[in-house]
PDB file of C-alpha atoms in Angstrom:
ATOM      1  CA  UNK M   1     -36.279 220.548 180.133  1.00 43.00           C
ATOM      2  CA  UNK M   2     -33.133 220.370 182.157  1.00 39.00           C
ATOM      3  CA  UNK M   3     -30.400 217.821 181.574  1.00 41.00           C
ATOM      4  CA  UNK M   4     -29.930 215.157 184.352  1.00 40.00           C
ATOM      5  CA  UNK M   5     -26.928 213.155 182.615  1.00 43.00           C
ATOM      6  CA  UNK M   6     -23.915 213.616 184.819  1.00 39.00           C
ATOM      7  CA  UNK M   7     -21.821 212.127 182.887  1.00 42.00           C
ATOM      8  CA  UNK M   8     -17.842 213.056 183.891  1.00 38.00           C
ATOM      9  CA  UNK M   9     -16.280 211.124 180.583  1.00 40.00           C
ATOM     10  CA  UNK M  10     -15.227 213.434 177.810  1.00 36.00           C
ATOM     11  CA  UNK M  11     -16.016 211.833 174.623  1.00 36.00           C
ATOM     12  CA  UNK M  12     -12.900 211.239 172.103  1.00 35.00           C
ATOM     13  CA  UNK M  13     -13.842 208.588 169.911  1.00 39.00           C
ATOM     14  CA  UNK M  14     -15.276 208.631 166.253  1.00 39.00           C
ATOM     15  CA  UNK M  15     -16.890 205.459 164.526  1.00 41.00           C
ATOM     16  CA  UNK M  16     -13.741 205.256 162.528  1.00 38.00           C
ATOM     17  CA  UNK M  17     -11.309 205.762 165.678  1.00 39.00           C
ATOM     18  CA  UNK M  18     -12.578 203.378 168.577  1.00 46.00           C
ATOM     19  CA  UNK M  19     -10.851 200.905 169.954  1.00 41.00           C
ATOM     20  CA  UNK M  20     -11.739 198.461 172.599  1.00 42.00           C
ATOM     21  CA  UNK M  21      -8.666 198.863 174.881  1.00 36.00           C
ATOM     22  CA  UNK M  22     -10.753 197.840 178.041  1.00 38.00           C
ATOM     23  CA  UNK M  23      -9.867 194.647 179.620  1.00 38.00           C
ATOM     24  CA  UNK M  24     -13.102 193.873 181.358  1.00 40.00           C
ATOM     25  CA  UNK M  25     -15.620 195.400 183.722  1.00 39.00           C
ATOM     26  CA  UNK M  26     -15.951 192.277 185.446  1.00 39.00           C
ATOM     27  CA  UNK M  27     -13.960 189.356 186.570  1.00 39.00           C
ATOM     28  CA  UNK M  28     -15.542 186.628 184.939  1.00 37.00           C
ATOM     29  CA  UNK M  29     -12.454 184.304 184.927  1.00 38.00           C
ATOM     30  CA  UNK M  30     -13.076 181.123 186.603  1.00 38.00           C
ATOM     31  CA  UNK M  31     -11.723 177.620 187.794  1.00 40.00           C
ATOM     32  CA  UNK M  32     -12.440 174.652 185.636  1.00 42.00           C
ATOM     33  CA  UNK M  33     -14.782 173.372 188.258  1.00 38.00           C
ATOM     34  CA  UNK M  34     -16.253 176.777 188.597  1.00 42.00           C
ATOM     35  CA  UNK M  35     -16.832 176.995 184.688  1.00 40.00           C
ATOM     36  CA  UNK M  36     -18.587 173.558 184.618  1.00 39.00           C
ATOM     37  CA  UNK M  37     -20.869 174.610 187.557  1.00 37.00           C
ATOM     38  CA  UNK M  38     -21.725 177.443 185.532  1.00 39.00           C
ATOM     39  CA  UNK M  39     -22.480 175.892 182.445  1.00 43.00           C
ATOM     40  CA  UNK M  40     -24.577 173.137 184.086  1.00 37.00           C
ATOM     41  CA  UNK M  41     -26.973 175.998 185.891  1.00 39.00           C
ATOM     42  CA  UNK M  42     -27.179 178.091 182.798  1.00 41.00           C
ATOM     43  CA  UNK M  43     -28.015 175.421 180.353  1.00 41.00           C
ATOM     44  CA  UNK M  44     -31.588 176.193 178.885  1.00 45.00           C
ATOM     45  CA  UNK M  45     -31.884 179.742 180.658  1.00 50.00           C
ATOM     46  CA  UNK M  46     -29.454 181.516 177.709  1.00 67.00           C
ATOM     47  CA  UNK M  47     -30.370 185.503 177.924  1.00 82.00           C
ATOM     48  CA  UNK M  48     -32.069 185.667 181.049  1.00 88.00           C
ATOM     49  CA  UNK M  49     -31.379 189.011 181.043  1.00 94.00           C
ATOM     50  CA  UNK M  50     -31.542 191.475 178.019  1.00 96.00           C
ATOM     51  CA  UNK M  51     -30.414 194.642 177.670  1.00 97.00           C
ATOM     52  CA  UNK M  52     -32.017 196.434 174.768  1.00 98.00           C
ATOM     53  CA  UNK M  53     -31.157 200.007 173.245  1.00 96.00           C
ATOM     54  CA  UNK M  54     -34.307 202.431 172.322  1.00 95.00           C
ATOM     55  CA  UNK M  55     -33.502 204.729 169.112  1.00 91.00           C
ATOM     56  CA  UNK M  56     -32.794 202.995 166.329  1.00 92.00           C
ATOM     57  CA  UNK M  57     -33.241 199.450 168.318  1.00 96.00           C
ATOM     58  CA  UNK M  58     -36.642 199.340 169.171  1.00 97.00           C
ATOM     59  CA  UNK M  59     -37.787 203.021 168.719  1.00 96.00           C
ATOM     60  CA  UNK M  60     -38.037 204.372 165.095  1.00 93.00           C
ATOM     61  CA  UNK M  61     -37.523 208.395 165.203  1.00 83.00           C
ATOM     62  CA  UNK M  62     -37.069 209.215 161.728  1.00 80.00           C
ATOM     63  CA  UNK M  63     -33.381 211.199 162.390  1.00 82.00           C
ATOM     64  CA  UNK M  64     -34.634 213.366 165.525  1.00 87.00           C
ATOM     65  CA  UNK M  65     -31.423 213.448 166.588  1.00 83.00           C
ATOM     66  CA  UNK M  66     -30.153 214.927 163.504  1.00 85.00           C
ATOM     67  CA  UNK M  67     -33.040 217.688 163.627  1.00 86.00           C
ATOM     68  CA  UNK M  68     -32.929 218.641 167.654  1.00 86.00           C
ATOM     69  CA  UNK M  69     -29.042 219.153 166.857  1.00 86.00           C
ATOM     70  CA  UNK M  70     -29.640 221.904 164.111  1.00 85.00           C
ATOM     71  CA  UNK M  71     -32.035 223.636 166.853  1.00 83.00           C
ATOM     72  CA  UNK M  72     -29.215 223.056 169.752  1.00 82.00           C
ATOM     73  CA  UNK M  73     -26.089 223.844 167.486  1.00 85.00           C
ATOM     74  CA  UNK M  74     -27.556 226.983 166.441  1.00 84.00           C
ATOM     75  CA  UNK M  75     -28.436 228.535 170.048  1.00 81.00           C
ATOM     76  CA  UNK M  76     -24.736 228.390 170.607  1.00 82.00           C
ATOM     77  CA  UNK M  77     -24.306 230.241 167.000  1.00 85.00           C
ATOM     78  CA  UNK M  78     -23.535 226.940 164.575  1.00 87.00           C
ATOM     79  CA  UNK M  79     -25.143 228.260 161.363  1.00 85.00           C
ATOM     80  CA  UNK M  80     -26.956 225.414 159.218  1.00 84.00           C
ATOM     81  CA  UNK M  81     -24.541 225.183 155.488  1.00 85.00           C
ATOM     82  CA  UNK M  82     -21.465 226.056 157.102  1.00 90.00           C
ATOM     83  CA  UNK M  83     -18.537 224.113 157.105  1.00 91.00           C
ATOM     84  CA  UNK M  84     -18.226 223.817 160.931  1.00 89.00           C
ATOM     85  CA  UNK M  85     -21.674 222.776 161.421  1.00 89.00           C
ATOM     86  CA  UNK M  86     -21.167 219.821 158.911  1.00 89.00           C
ATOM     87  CA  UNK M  87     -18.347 218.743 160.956  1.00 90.00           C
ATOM     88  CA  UNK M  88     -20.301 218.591 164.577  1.00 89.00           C
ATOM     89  CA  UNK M  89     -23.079 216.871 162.238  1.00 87.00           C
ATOM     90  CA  UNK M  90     -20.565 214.141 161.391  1.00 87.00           C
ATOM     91  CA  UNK M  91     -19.435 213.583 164.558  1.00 88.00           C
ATOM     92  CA  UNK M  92     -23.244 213.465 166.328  1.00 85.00           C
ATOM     93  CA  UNK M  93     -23.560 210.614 163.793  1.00 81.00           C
ATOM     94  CA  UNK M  94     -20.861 208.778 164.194  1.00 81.00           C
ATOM     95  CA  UNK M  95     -21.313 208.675 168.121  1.00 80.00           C
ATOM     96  CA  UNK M  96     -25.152 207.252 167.927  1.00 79.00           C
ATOM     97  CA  UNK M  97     -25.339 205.775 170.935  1.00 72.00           C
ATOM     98  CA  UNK M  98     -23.148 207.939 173.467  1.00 78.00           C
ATOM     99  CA  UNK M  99     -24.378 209.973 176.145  1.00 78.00           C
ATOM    100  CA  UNK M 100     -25.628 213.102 174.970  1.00 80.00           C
ATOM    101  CA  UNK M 101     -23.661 215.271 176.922  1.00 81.00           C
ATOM    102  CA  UNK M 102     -20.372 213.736 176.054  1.00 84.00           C
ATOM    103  CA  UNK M 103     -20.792 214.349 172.731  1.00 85.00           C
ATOM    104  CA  UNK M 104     -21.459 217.735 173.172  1.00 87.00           C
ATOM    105  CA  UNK M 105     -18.338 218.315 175.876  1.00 88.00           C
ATOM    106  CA  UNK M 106     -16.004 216.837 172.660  1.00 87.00           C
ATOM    107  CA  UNK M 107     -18.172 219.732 170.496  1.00 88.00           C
ATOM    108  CA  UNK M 108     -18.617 222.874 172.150  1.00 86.00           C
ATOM    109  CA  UNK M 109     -15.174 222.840 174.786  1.00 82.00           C
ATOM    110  CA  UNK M 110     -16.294 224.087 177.999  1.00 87.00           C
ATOM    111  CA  UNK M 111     -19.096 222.639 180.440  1.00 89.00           C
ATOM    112  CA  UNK M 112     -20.817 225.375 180.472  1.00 90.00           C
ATOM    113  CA  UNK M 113     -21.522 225.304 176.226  1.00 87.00           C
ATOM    114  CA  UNK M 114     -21.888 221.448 176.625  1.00 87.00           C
ATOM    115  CA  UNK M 115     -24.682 222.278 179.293  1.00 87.00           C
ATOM    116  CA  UNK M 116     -26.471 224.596 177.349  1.00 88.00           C
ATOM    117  CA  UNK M 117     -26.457 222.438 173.746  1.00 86.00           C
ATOM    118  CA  UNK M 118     -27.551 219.730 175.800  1.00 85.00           C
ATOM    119  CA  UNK M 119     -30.279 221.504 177.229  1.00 87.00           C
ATOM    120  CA  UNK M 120     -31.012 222.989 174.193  1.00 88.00           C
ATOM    121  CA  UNK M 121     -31.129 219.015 172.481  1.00 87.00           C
ATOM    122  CA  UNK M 122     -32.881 217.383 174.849  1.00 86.00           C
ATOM    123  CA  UNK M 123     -35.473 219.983 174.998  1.00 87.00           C
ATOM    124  CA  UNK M 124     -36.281 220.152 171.388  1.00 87.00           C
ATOM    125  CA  UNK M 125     -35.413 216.035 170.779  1.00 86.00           C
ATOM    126  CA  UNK M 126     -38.787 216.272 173.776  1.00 86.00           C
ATOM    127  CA  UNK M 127     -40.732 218.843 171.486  1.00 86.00           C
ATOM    128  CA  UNK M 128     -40.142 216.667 168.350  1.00 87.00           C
ATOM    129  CA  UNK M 129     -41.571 213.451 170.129  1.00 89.00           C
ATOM    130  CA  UNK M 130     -44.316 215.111 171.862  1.00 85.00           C
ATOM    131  CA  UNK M 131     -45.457 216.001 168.528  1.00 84.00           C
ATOM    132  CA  UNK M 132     -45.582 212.551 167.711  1.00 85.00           C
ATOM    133  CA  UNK M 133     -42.991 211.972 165.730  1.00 86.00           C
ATOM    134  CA  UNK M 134     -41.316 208.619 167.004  1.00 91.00           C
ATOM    135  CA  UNK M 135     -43.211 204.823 167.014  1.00 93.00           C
ATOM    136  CA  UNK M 136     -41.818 201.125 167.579  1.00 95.00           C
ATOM    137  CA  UNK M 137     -39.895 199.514 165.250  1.00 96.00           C
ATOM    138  CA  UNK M 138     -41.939 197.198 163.729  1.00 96.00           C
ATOM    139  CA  UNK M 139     -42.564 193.961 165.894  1.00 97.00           C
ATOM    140  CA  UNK M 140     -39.970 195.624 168.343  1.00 97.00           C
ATOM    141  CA  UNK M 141     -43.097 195.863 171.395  1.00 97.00           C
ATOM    142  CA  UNK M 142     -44.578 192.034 170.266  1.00 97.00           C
ATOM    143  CA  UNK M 143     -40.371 190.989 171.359  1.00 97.00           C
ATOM    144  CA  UNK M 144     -40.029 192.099 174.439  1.00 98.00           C
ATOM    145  CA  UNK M 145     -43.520 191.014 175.484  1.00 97.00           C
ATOM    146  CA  UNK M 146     -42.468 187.248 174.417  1.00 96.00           C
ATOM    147  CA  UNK M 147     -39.097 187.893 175.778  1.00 96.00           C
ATOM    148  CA  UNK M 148     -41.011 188.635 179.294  1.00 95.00           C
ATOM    149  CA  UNK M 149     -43.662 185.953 178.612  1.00 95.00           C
ATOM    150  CA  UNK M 150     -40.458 183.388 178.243  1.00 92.00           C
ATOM    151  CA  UNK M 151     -39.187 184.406 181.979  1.00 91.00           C
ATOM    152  CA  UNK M 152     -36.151 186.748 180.829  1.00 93.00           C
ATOM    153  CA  UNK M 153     -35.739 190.008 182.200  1.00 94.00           C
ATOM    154  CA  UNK M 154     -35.953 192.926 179.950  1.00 96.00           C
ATOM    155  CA  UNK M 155     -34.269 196.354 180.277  1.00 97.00           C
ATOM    156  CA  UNK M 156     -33.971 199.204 177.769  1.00 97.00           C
ATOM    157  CA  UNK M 157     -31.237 201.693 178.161  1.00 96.00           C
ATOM    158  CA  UNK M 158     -30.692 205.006 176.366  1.00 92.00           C
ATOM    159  CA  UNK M 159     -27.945 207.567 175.723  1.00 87.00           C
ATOM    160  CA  UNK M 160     -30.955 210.545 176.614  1.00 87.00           C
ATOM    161  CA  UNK M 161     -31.153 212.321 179.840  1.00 86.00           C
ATOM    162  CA  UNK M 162     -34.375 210.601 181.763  1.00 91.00           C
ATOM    163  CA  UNK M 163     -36.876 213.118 181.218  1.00 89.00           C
ATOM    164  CA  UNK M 164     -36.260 212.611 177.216  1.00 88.00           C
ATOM    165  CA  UNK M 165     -36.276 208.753 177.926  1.00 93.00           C
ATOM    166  CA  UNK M 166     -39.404 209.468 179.860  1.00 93.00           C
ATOM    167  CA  UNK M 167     -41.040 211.771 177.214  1.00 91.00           C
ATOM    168  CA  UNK M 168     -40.157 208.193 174.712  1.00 93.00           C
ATOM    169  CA  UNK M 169     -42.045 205.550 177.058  1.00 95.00           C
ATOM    170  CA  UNK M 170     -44.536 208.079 177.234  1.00 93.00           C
ATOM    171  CA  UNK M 171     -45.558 208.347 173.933  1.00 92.00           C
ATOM    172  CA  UNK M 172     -45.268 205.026 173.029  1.00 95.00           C
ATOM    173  CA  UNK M 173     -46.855 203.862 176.148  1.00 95.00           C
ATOM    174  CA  UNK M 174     -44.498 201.640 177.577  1.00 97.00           C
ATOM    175  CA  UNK M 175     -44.104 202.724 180.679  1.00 94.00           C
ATOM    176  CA  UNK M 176     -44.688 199.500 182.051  1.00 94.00           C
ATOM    177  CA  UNK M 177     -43.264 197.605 179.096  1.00 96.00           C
ATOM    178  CA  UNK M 178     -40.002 196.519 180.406  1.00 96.00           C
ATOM    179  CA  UNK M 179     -38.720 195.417 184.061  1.00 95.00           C
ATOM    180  CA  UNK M 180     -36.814 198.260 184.294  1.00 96.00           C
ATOM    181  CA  UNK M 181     -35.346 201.358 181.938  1.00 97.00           C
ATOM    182  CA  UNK M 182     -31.930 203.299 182.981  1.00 96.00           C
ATOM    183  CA  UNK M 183     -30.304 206.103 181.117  1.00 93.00           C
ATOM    184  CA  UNK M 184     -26.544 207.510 181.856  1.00 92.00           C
ATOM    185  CA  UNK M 185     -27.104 209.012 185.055  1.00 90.00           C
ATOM    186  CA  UNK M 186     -29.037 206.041 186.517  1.00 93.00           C
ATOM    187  CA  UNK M 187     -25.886 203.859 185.845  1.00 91.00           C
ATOM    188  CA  UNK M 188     -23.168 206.759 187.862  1.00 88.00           C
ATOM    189  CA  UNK M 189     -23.304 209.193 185.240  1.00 82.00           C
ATOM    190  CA  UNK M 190     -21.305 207.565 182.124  1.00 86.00           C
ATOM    191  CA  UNK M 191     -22.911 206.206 178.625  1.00 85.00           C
ATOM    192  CA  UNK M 192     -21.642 203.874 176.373  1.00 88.00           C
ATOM    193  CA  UNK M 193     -19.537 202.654 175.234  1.00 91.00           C
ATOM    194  CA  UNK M 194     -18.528 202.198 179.012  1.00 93.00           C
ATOM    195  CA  UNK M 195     -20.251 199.022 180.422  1.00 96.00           C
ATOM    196  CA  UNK M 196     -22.142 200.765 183.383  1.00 95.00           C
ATOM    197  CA  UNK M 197     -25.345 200.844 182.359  1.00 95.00           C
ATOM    198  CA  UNK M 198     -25.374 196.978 181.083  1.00 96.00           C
ATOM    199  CA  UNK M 199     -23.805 196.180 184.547  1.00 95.00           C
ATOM    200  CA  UNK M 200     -25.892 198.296 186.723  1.00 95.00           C
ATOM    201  CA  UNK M 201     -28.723 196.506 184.644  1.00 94.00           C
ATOM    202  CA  UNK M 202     -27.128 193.185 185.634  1.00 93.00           C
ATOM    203  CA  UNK M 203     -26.899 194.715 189.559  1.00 92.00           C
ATOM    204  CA  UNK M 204     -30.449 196.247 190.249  1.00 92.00           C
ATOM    205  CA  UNK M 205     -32.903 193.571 188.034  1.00 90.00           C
ATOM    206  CA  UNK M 206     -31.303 190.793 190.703  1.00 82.00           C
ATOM    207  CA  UNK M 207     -30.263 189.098 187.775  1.00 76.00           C
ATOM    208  CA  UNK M 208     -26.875 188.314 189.507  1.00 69.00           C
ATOM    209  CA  UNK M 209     -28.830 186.066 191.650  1.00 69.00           C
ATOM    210  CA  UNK M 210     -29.190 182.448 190.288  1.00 58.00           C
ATOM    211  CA  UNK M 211     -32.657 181.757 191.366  1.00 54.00           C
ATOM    212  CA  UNK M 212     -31.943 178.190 191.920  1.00 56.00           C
ATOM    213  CA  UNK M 213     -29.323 178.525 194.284  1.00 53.00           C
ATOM    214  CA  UNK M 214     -28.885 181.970 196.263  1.00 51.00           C
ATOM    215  CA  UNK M 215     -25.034 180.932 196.847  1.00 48.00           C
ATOM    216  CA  UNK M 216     -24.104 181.289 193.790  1.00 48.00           C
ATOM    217  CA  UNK M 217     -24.411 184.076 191.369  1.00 48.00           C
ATOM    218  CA  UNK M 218     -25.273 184.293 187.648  1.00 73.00           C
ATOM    219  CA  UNK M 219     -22.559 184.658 185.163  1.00 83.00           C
ATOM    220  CA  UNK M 220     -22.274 188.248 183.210  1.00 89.00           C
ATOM    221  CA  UNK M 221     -21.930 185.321 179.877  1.00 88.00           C
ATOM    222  CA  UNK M 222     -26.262 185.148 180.096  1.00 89.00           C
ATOM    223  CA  UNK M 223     -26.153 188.629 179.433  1.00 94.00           C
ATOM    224  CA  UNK M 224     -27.957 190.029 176.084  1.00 96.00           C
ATOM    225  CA  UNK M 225     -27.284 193.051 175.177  1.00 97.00           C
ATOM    226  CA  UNK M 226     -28.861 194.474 171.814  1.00 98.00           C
ATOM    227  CA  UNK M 227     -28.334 197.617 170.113  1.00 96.00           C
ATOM    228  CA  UNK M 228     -28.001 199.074 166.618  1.00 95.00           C
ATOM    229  CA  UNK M 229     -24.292 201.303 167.359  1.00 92.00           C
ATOM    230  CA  UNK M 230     -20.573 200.564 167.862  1.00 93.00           C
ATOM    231  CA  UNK M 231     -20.994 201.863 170.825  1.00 92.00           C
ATOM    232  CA  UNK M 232     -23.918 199.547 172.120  1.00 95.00           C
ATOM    233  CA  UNK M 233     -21.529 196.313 170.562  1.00 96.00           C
ATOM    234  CA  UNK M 234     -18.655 197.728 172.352  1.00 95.00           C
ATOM    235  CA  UNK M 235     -20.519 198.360 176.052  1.00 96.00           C
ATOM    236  CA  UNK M 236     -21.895 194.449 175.711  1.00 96.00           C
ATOM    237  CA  UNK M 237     -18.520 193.563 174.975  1.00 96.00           C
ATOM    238  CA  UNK M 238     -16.743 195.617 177.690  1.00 96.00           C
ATOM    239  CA  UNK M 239     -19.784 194.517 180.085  1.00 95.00           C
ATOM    240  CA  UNK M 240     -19.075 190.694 179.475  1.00 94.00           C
ATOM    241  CA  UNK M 241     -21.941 189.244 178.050  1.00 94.00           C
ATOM    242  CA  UNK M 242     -22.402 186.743 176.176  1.00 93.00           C
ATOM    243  CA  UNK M 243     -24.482 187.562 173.594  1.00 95.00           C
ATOM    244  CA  UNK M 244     -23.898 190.738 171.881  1.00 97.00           C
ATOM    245  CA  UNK M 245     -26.126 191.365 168.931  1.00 97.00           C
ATOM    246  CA  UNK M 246     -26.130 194.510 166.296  1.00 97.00           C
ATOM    247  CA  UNK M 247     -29.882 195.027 164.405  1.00 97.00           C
ATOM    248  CA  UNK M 248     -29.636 196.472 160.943  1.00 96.00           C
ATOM    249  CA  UNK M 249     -32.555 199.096 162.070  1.00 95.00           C
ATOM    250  CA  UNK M 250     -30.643 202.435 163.354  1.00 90.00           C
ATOM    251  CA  UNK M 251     -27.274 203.971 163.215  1.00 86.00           C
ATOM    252  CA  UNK M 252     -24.768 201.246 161.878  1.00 91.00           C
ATOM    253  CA  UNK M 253     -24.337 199.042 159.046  1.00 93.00           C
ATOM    254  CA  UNK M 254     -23.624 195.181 159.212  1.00 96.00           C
ATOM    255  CA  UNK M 255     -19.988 195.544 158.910  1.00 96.00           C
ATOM    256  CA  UNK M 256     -19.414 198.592 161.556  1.00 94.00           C
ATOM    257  CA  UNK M 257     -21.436 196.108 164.118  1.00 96.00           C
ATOM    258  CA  UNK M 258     -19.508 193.234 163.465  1.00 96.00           C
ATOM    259  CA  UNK M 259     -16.126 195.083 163.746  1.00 95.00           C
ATOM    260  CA  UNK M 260     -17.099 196.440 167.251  1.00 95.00           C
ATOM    261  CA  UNK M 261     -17.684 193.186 168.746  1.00 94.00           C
ATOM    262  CA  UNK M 262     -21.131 191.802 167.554  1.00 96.00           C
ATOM    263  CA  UNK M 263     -21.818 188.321 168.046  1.00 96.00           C
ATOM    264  CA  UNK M 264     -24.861 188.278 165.683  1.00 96.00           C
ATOM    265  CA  UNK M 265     -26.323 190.917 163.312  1.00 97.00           C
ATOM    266  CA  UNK M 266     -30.301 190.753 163.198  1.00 98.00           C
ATOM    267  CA  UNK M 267     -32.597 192.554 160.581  1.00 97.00           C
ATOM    268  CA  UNK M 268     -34.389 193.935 163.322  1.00 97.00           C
ATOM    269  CA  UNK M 269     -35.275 192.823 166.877  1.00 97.00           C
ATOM    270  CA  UNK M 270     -38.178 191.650 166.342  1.00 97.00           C
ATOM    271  CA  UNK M 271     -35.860 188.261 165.370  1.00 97.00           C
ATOM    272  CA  UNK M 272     -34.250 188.012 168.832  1.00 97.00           C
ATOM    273  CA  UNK M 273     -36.715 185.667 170.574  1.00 96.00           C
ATOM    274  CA  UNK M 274     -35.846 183.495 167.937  1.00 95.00           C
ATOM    275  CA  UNK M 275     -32.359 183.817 167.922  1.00 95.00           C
ATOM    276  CA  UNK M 276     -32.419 183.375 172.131  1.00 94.00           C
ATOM    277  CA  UNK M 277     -34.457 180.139 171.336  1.00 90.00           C
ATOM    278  CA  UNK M 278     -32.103 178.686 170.221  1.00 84.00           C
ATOM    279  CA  UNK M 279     -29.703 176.345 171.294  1.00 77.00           C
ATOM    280  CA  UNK M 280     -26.838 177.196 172.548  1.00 69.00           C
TER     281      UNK M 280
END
């Protein structure tokens, strides 16, 4: 397996150390008469498009990630029980959520080390799965086929390089699950917590587009976006949408979501179509 992500950001930020300094990835500000317009075409069509997270979201793999780092951290001569391995360990875990290879560029130094752990990752995260190690979060494929069934759009993303997110669908068998899936590279090469991939999301489903007036276009505010990091809370945030909601499934606890910008906390997401039922 070869690594696709190119990803230029060097990642700096621990769970305890980010901060949302961004100011927006979009210019949703607005006249008065533009915010009533708005409101009036996006009344009953809340979440028309939602932007869900796999691992730990609505992909249970049993700490893979933790596993295919031991087998990447010690090609590049990280022994398992030693202090600096418990270090990189930490930081792999507080960064759920990132692109892969960012993680590894703040790890190993060069690009060259970050390329080969990477490689190394992705290819044994792929052997785990193939071997049948990952499923659905419970209810998690039921959602997203009433979320579709309700007329919203539905896109999973994923800090993974594609063929890993590929390896995923595959055996799960969702390739045709979703409307569309996009990792770090399909999005210009950066991962959360940058906003790219919920905006190139926004971009290439044509959910810009109000579909009841091609003049006008559709505010980033429908936006869902639904993960289980600080990093997912903060790319929904930084994105603009509306709706930014942690699930209680993966990575984060209730308090680490909420303090990273979530606008609800689910159990899991098989509650969303409920929560996106209701009025706003």
């Amino acid at each position: 397996m070869t690594d696709t992500d190119t990803d230029t950001d060097t990642a700096t930020e621990t769970d305890s150390t980010i901060t949302d300094t961004t100011t927006g990835a979009a210019d949703t500000t607005a006249t008065a008469a533009d915010t009533t317009a708005y409101e009036a075409a996006a009344s009953g069509a809340r979440g028309r498009l939602v932007v869900l997270d796999m691992a730990g979201t609505t992909v249970a793999d049993g700490g893979l990630v933790e596993r295919a780092f031991e087998r990447a951290a010690e090609r590049l001569g990280v022994r398992p029980g030693t202090p600096d391995h418990a270090e990189k360990l930490r930081y792999v875990l507080a960064t759920m959520g990132e692109s892969k290879i960012s993680v590894f560029r703040h790890l190993f130094g060069t690009e060259e080390r970050a390329r080969r752990a990477n490689s190394a990752f992705e290819e044994a995260y792929g052997e785990l799965v193939d071997g049948g190690l990952v499923s659905e979060v419970p209810g998690a494929r039921a959602a997203i086929e009433e979320l579709r069934a309700d007329g919203r759009t539905v896109v999973l993303t994923t800090g993974f390089a594609r063929v890993t997110q590929d390896a995923i669908l595959d055996a799960l068998g969702w390739r045709d699950l979703a409307d569309l899936t996009l990792c770090p590279a399909d999005a210009g090469g950066r991962g959360r917590p940058h906003p790219d991939m919920v905006l190139t999301a926004f971009l290439r489903t044509g959910a810009a587009a109000d579909v009841r007036d091609e003049r006008h276009v559709r505010d980033v505010r429908d936006v869902v976006v639904v993960g289980d990091t600080a990093y997912d809370m903060l790319s929904g945030r930084r994105a603009g949408a509306g709706t930014v909601a942690g699930v209680l499934t993966g990575a984060h606890d209730r308090a680490t979501l909420t303090r990273h910008g979530a606008t609800h906390v689910l159990g899991s997401v098989a509650e969303l179509p409920r929560l996106l039922a209701e009025p706003v």
